[in-house]
mmCIF file of C-alpha atoms in Angstrom:
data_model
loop_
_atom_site.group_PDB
_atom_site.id
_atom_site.type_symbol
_atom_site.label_atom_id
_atom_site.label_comp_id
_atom_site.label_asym_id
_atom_site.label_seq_id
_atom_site.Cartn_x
_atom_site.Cartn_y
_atom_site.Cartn_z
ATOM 1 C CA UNK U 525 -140.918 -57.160 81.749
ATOM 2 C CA UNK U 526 -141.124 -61.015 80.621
ATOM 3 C CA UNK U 527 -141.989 -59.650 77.060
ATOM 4 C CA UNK U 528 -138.345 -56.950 77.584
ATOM 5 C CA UNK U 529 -136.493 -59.421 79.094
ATOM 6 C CA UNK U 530 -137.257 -63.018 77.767
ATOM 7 C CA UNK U 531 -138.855 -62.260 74.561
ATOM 8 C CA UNK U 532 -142.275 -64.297 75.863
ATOM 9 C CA UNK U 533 -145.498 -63.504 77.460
ATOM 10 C CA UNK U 534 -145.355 -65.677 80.128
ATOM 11 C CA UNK U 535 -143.700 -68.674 81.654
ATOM 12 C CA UNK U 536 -144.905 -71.475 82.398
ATOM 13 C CA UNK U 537 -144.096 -73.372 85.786
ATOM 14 C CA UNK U 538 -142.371 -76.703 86.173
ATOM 15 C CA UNK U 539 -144.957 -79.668 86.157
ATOM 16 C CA UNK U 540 -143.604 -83.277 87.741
ATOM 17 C CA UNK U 541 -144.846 -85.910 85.591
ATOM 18 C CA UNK U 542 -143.361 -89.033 87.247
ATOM 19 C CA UNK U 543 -139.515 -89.141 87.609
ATOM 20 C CA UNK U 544 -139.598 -86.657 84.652
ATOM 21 C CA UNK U 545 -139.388 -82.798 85.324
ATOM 22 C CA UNK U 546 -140.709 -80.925 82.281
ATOM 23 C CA UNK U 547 -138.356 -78.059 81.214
ATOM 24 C CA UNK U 548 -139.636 -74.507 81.545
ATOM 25 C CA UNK U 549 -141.702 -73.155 78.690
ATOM 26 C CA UNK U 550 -141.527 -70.146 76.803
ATOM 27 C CA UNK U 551 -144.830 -69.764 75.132
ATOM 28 C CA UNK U 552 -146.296 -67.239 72.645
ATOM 29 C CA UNK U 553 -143.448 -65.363 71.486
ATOM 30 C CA UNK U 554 -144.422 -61.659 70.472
ATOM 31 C CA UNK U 555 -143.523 -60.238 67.240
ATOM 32 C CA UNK U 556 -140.372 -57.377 66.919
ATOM 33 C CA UNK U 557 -143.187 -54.583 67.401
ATOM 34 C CA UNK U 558 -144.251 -55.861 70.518
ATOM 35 C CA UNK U 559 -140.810 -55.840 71.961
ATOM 36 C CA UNK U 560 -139.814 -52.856 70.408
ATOM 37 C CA UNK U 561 -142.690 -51.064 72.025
ATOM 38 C CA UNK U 562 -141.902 -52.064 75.677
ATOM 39 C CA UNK U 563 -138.482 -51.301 75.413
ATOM 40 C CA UNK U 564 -139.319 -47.966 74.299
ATOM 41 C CA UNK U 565 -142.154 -47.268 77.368
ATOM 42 C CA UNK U 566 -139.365 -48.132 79.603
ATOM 43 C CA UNK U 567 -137.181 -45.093 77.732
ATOM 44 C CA UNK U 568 -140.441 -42.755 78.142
ATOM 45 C CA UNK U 569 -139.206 -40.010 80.138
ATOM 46 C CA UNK U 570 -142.760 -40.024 81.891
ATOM 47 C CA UNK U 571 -142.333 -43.305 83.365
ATOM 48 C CA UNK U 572 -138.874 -42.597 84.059
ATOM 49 C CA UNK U 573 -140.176 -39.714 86.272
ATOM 50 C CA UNK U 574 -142.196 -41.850 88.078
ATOM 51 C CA UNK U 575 -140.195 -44.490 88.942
ATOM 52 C CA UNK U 576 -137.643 -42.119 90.245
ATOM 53 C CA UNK U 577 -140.747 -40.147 92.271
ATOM 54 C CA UNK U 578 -141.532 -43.539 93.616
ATOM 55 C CA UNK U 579 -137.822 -44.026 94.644
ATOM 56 C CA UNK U 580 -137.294 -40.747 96.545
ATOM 57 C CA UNK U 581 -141.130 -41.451 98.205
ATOM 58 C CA UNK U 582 -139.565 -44.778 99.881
ATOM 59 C CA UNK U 583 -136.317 -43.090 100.629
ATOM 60 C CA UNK U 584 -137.754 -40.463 102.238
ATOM 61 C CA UNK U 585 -139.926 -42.397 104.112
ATOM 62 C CA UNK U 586 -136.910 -44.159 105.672
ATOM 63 C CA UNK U 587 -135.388 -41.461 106.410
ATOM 64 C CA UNK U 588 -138.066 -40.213 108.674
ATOM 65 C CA UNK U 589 -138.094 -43.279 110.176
ATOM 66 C CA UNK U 590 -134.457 -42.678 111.136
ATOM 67 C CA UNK U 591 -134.978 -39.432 112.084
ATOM 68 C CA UNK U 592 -137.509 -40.594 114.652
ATOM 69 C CA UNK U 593 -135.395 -43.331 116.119
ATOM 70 C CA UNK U 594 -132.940 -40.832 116.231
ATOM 71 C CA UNK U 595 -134.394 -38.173 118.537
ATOM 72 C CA UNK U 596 -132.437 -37.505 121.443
ATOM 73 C CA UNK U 597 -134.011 -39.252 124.848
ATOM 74 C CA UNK U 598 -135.765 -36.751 127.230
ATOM 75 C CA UNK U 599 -134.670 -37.264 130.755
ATOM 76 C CA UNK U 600 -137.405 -36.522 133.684
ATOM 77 C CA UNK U 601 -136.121 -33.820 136.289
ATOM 78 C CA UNK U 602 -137.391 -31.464 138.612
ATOM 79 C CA UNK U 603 -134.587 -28.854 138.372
ATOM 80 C CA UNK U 604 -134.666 -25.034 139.420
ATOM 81 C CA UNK U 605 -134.334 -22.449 136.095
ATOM 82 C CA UNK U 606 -134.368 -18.990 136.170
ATOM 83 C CA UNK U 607 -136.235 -18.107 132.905
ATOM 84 C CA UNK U 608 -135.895 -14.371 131.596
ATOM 85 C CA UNK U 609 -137.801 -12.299 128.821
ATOM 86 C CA UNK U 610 -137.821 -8.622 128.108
ATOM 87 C CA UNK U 611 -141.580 -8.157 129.943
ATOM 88 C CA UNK U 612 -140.144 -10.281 133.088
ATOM 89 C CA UNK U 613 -138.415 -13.010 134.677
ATOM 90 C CA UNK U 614 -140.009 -16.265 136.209
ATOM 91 C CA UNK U 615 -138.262 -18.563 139.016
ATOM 92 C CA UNK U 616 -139.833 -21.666 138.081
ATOM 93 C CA UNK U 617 -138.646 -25.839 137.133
ATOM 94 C CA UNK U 618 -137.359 -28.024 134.360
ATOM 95 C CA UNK U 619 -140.052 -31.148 134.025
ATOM 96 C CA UNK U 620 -137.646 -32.697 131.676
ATOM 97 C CA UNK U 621 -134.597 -32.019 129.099
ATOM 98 C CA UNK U 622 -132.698 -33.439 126.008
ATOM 99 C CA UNK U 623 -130.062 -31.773 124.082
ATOM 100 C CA UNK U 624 -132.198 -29.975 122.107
ATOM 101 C CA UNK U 625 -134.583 -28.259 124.500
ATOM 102 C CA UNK U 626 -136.763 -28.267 127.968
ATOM 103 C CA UNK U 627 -140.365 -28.581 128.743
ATOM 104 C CA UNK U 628 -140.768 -26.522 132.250
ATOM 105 C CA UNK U 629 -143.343 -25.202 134.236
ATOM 106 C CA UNK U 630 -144.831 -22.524 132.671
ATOM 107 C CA UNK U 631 -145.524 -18.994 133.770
ATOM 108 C CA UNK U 632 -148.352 -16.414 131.846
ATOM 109 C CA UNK U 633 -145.789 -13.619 129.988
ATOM 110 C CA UNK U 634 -144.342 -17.496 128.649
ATOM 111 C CA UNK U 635 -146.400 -17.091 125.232
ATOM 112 C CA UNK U 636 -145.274 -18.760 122.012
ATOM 113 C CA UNK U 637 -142.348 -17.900 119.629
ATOM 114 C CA UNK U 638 -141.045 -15.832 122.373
ATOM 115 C CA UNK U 639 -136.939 -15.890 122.894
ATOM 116 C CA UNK U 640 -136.106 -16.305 126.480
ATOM 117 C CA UNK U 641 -132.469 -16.408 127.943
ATOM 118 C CA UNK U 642 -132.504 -19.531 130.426
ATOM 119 C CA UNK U 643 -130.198 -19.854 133.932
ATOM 120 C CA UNK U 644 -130.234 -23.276 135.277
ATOM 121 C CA UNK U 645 -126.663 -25.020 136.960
ATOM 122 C CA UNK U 646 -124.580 -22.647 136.458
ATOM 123 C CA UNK U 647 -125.455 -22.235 132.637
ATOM 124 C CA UNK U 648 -126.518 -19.754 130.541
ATOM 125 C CA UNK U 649 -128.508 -20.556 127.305
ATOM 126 C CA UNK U 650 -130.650 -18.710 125.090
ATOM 127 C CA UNK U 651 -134.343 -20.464 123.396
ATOM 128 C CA UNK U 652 -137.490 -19.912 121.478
ATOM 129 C CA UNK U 653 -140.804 -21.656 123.073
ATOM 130 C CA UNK U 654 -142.218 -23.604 120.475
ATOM 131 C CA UNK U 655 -145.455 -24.297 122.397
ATOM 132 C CA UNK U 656 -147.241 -24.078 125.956
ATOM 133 C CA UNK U 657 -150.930 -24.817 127.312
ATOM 134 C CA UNK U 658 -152.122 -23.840 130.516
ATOM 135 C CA UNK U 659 -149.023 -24.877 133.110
ATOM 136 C CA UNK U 660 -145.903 -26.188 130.869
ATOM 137 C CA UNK U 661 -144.504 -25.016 128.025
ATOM 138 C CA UNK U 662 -142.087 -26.577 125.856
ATOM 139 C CA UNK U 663 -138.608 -24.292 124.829
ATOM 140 C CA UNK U 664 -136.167 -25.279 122.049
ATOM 141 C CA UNK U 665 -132.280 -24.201 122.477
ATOM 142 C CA UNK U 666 -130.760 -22.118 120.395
ATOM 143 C CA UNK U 667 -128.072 -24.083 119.909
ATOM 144 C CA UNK U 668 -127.805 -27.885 121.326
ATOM 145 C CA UNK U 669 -126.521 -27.942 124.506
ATOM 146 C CA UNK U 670 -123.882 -31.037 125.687
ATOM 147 C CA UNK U 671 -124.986 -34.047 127.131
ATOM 148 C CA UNK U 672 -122.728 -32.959 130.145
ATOM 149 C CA UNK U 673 -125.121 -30.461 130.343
ATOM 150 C CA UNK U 674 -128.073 -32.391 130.461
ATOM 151 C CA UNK U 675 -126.870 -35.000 133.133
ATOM 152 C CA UNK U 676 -125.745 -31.561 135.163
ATOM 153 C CA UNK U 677 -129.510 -30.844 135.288
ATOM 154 C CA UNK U 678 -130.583 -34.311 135.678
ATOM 155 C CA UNK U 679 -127.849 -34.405 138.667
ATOM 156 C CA UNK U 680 -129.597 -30.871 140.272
ATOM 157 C CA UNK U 681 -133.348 -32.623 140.711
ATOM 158 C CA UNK U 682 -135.079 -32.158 143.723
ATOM 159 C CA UNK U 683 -132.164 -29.247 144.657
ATOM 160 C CA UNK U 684 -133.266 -26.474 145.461
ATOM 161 C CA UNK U 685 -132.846 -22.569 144.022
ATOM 162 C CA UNK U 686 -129.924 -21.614 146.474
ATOM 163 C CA UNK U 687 -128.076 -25.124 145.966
ATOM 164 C CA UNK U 688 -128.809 -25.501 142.005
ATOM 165 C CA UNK U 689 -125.836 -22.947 140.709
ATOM 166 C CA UNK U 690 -128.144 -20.280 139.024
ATOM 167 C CA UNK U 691 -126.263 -17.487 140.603
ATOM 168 C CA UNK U 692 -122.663 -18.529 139.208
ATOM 169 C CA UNK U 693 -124.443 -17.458 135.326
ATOM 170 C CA UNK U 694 -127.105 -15.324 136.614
ATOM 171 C CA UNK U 695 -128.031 -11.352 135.600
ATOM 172 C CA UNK U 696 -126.157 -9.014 138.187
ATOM 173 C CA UNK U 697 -128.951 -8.095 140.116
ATOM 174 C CA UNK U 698 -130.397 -11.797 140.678
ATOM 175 C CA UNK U 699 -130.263 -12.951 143.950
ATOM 176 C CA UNK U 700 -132.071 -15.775 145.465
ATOM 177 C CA UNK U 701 -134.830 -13.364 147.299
ATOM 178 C CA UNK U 702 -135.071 -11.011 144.777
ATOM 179 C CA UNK U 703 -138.814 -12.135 143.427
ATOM 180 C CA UNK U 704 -140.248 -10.761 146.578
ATOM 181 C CA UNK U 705 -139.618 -6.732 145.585
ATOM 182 C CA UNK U 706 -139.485 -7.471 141.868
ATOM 183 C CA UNK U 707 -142.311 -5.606 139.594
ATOM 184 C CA UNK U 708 -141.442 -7.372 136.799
ATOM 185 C CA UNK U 709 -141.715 -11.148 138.451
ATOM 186 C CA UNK U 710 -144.244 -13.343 137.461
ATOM 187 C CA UNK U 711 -144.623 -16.698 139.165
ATOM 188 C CA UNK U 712 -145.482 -20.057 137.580
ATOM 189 C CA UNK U 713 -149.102 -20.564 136.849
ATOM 190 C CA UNK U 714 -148.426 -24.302 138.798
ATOM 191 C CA UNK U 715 -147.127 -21.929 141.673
ATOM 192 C CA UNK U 716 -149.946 -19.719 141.558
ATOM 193 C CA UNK U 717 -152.443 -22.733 142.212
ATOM 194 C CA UNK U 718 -150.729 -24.216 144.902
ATOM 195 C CA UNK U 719 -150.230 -20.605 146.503
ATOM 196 C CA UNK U 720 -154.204 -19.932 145.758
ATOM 197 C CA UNK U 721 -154.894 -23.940 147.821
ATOM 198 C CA UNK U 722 -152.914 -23.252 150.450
ATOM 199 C CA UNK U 723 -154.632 -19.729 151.255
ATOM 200 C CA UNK U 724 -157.816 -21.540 151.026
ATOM 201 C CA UNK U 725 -156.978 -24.426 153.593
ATOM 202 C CA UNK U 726 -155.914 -21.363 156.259
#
């Protein structure tokens, strides 16, 4: 660039001798070749490229940093949601929630990339579960949900299924007892557990 720019190799740095300040020094100018030929790499389409592939690699990576920042915040609830699938329905909780999904206790017909239409405060809103282990599993709106939504379900914690508004956007036939006679309930597997410890301590 020194060679492009200044017509030198290299410049020498400012030496103090005394009161006097020698100038800056220009040393070993190249011949018209020389100069010629680094003006004409820089043209190279080839290092073009990868200048401009080194560009977009930065740019991209702050972007992603962004992105991160940007995530919505995931508020920590224990809210009732009435979570239905074609092969059953579960009565279980939301652990926690942002705008763009929930991550609730999990029941065994909850398995991966299945759609599920969720009822929780009043609301009706349709997902995809984008993962699960053995009790939660994580579920990713369809379409982002409000943030009045979110600080609905955030209000609801600790309420419980009568008191939480599932019935006002619920199927027809839901009511609040309706898991006892249903064949096509399935309870949460954290339920399950704590129905299976209790039986044991009686």
């Amino acid at each position: 660039m020194l060679t492009i720019i200044f017509g030198c190799e290299f410049v020498a740095s400012t030496e103090v001798a005394g009161r006097d300040t020698k100038p800056l020094a220009m040393r070993r100018p190249p011949d018209e070749n020389k100069a010629n030929e680094g003006i004409q790499a820089l043209k190279n389409p080839i290092v073009l490229s990868g200048s401009t592939l080194g560009l977009l690699v930065v740019l991209a990576a702050i972007l992603a940093r962004l992105g991160l920042r940007g995530r919505a915040k995931r508020e920590v609830c224990n809210t009732p949601v009435l979570v239905n699938l074609k092969n059953g329905c579960t009565k279980t909780r939301i652990v926690d929630i942002n705008r763009n999904g929930v991550k609730i206790e999990a029941a065994p017909i909850h398995l991966q990339d299945a759609c599920v239409d969720l009822y929780f405060c009043g609301y009706k809103r349709r997902g995809k579960i984008r993962w699960k282990n053995g009790y939660f599993t994580g579920i990713e709106f369809q379409k982002r949900i409000s943030q009045t939504e979110v600080f609905d379900v955030v209000e609801k914690s600790q309420t419980s299924m009568e008191n939480s508004g599932i019935e006002e956007n619920a199927m027809p036939f839901y009511r609040v007892d309706c898991h006892h006679d249903c064949g096509k309930y399935c309870p949460s597997a954290m339920t399950e557990r704590v129905e299976k410890e209790q039986d044991k301590s009686l």
